[in-house]
PDB file of C-alpha atoms in Angstrom:
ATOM      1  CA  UNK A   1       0.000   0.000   0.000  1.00 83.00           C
ATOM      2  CA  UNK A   2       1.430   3.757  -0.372  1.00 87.00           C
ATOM      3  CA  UNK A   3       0.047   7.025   0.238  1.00 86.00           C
ATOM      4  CA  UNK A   4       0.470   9.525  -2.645  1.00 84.00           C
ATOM      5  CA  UNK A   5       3.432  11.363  -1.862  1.00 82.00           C
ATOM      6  CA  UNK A   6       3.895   9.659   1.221  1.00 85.00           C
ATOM      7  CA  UNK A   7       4.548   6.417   2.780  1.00 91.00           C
ATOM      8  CA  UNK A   8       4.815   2.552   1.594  1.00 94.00           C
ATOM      9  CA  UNK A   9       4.232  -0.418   3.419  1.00 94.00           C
ATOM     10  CA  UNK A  10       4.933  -3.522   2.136  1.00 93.00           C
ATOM     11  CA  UNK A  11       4.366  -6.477   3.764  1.00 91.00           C
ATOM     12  CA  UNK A  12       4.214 -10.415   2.273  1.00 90.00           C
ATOM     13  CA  UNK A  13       0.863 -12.128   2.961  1.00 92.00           C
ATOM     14  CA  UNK A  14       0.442 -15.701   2.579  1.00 92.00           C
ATOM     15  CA  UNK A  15      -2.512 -15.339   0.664  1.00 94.00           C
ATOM     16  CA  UNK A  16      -5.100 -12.688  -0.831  1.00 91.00           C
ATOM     17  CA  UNK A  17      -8.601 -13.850   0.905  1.00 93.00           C
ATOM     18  CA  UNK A  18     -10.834 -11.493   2.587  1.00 92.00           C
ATOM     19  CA  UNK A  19     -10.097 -12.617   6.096  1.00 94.00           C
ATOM     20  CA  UNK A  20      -5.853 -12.008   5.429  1.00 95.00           C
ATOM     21  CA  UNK A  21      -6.308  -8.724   3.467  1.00 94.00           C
ATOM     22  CA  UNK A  22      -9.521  -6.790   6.101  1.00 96.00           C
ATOM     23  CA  UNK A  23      -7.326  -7.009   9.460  1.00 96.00           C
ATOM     24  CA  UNK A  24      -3.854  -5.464   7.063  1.00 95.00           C
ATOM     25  CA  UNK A  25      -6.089  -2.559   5.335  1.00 95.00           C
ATOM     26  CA  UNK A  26      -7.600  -1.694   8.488  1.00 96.00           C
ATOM     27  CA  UNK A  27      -4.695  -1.819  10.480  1.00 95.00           C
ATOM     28  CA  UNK A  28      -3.025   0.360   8.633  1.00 94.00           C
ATOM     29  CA  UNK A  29      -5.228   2.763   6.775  1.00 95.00           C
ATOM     30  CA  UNK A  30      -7.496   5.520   8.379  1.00 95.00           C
ATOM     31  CA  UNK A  31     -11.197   4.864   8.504  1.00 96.00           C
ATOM     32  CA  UNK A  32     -12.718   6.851   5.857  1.00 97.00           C
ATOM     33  CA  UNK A  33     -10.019   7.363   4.285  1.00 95.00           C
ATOM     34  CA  UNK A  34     -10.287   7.408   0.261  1.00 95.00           C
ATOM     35  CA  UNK A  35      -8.428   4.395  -1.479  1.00 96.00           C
ATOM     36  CA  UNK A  36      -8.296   3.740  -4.881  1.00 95.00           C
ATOM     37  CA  UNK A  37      -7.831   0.360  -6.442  1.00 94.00           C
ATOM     38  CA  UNK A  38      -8.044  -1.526  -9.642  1.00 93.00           C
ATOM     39  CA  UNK A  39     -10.936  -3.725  -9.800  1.00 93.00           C
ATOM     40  CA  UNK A  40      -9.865  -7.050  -7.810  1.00 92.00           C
ATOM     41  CA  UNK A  41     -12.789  -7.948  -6.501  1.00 92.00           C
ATOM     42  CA  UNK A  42     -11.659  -8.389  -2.906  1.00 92.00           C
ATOM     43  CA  UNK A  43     -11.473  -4.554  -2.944  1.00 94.00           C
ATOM     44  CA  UNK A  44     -15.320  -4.745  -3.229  1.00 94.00           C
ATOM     45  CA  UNK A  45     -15.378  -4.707  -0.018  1.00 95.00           C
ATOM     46  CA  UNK A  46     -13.485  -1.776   1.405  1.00 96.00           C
ATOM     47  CA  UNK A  47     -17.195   0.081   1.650  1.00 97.00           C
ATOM     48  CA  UNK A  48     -18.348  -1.988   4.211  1.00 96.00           C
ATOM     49  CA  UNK A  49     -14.887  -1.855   5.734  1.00 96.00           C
ATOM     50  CA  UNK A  50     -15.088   1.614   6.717  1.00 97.00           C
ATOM     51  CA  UNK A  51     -13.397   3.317   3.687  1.00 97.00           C
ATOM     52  CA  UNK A  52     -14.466   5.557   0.453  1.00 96.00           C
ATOM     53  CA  UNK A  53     -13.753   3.924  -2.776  1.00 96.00           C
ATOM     54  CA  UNK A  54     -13.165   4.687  -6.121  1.00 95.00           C
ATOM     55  CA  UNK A  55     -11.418   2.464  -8.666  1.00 95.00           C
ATOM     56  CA  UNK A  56      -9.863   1.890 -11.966  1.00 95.00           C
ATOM     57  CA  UNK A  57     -11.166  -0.904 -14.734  1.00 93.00           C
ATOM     58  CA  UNK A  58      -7.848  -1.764 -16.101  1.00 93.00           C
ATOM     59  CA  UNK A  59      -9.361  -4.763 -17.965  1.00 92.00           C
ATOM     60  CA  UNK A  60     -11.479  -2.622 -19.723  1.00 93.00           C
ATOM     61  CA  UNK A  61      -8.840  -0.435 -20.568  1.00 93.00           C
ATOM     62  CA  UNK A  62      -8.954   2.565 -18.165  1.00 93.00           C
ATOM     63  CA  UNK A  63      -6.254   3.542 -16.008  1.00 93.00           C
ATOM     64  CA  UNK A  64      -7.410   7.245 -14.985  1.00 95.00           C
ATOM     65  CA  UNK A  65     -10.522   9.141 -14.322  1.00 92.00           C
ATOM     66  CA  UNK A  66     -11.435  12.648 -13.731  1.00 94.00           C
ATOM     67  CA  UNK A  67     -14.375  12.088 -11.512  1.00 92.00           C
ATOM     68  CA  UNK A  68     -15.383  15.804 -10.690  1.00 92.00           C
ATOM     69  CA  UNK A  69     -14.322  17.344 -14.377  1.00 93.00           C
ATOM     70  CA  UNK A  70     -11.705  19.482 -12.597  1.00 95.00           C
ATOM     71  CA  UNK A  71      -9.157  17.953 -15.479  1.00 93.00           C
ATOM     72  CA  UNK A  72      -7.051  16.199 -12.770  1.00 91.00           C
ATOM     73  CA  UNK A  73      -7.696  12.692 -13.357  1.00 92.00           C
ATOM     74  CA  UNK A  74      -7.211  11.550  -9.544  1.00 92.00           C
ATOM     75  CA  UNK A  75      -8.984   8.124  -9.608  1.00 93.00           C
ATOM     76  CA  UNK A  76      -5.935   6.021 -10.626  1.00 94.00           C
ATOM     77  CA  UNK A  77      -3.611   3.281  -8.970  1.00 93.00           C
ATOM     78  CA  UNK A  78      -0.764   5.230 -11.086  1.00 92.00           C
ATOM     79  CA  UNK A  79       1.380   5.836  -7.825  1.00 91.00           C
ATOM     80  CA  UNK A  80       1.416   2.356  -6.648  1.00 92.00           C
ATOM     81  CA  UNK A  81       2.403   0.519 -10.030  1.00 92.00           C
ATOM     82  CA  UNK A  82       5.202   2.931 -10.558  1.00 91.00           C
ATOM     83  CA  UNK A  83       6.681   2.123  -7.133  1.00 91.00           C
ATOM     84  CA  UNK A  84       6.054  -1.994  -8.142  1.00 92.00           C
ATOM     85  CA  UNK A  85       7.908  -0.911 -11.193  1.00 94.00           C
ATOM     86  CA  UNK A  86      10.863   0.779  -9.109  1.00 91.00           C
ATOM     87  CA  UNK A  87      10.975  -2.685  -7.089  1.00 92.00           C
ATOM     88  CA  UNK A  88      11.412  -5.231 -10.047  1.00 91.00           C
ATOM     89  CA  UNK A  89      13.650  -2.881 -11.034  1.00 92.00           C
ATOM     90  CA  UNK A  90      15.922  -3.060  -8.144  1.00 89.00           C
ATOM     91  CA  UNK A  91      15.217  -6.628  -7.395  1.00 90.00           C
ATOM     92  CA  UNK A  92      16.531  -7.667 -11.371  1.00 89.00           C
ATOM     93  CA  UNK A  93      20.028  -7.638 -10.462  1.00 89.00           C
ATOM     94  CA  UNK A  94      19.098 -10.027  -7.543  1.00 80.00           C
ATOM     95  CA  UNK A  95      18.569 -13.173  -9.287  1.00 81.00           C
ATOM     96  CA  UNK A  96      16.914 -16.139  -7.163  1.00 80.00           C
ATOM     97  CA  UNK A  97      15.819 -14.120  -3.887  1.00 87.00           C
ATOM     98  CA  UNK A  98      14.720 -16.995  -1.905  1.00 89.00           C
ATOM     99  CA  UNK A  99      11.497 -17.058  -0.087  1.00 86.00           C
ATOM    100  CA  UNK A 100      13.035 -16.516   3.060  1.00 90.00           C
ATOM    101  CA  UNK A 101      14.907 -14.043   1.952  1.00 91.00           C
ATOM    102  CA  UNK A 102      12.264 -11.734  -0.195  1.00 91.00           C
ATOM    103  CA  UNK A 103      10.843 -10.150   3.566  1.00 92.00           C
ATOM    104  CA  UNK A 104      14.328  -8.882   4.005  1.00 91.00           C
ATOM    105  CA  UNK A 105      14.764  -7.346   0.315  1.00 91.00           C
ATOM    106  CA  UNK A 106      11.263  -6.093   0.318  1.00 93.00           C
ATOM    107  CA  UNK A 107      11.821  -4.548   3.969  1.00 92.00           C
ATOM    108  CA  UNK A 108      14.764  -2.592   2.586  1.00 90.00           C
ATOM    109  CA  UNK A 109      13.518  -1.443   0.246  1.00 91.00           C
ATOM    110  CA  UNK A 110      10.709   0.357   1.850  1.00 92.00           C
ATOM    111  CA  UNK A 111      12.744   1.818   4.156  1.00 91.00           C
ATOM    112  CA  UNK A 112      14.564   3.094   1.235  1.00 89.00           C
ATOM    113  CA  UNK A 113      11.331   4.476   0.169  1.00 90.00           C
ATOM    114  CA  UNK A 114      10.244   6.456   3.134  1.00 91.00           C
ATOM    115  CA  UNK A 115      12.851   7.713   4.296  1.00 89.00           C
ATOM    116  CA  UNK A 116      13.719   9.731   0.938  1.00 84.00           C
ATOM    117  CA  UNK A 117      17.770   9.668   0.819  1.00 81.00           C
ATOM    118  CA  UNK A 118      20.168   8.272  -1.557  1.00 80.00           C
ATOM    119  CA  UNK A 119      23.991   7.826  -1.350  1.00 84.00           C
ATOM    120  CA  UNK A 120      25.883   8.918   1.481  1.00 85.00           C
ATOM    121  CA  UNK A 121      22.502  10.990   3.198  1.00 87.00           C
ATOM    122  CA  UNK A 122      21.250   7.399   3.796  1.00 85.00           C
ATOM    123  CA  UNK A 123      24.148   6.443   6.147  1.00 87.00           C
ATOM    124  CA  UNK A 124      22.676   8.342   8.850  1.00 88.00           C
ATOM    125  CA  UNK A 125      19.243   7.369   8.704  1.00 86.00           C
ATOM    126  CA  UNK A 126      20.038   3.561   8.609  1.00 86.00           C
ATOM    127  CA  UNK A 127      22.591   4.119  11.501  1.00 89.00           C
ATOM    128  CA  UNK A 128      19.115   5.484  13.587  1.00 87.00           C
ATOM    129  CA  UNK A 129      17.493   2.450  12.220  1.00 83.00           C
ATOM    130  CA  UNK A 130      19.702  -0.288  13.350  1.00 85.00           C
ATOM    131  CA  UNK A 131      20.530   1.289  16.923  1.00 88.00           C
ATOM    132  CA  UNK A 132      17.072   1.779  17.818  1.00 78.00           C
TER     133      UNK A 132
END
């Protein structure tokens, strides 16, 4: 999950059922909060959760919508693929992550994320990380 122009979480769950994915979402997003999604139908749901809910039909071809004709389209999943795409991207070069492993890639990589540093401004924030 990410928040535009904010924070990621990403977190490996052993399955994609309703009674896995309900506790995650509404542990860590804000009742009545606004999410948008694609149209996985487990999404469905995230009314009755406690959450506003607006998504995007990729199999019928859309990927944006301008829901109040403002010329913003805001009701997109845009923000999230592009930070998958960043991931693969990273993760290429690390051919054969085992199972076991992935958590530990995937952790670092958020951290990478949120914290917003590259190159030698990271050292301090990972120092903070590991001593705390």
């Amino acid at each position: 999950m990410i928040q535009r122009g904010g924070q990621v979480i990403i977190n490996m769950l052993p399955n994609v059922k309703k009674v896995t994915i309900e506790p995650f979402i509404k542990k860590h997003v804000a009742q009545q909060s606004q999410v948008y999604t694609d149209e996985y139908s487990i999404y469905d749901e995230l009314e009755s959760w406690g959450f506003r809910h607006k998504t995007v039909c990729h199999g019928k071809g859309e990927y944006a919508r301008d829901d109040d004709e403002d010329g913003i389209y805001e009701v997109h999943v845009n923000t999230m693929e592009g930070f998958w795409s960043l991931l693969r991207s990273w993760l290429r070069p690390h051919r054969g992550i085992s199972q076991e492993a992935l958590p530990l890639y995937l952790g670092f990589f958020e951290f990478l994320h949120n914290v917003g540093r590259r190159g030698k401004s990271l050292l301090q924030p990972l120092v903070n990380l590991l001593v705390t």
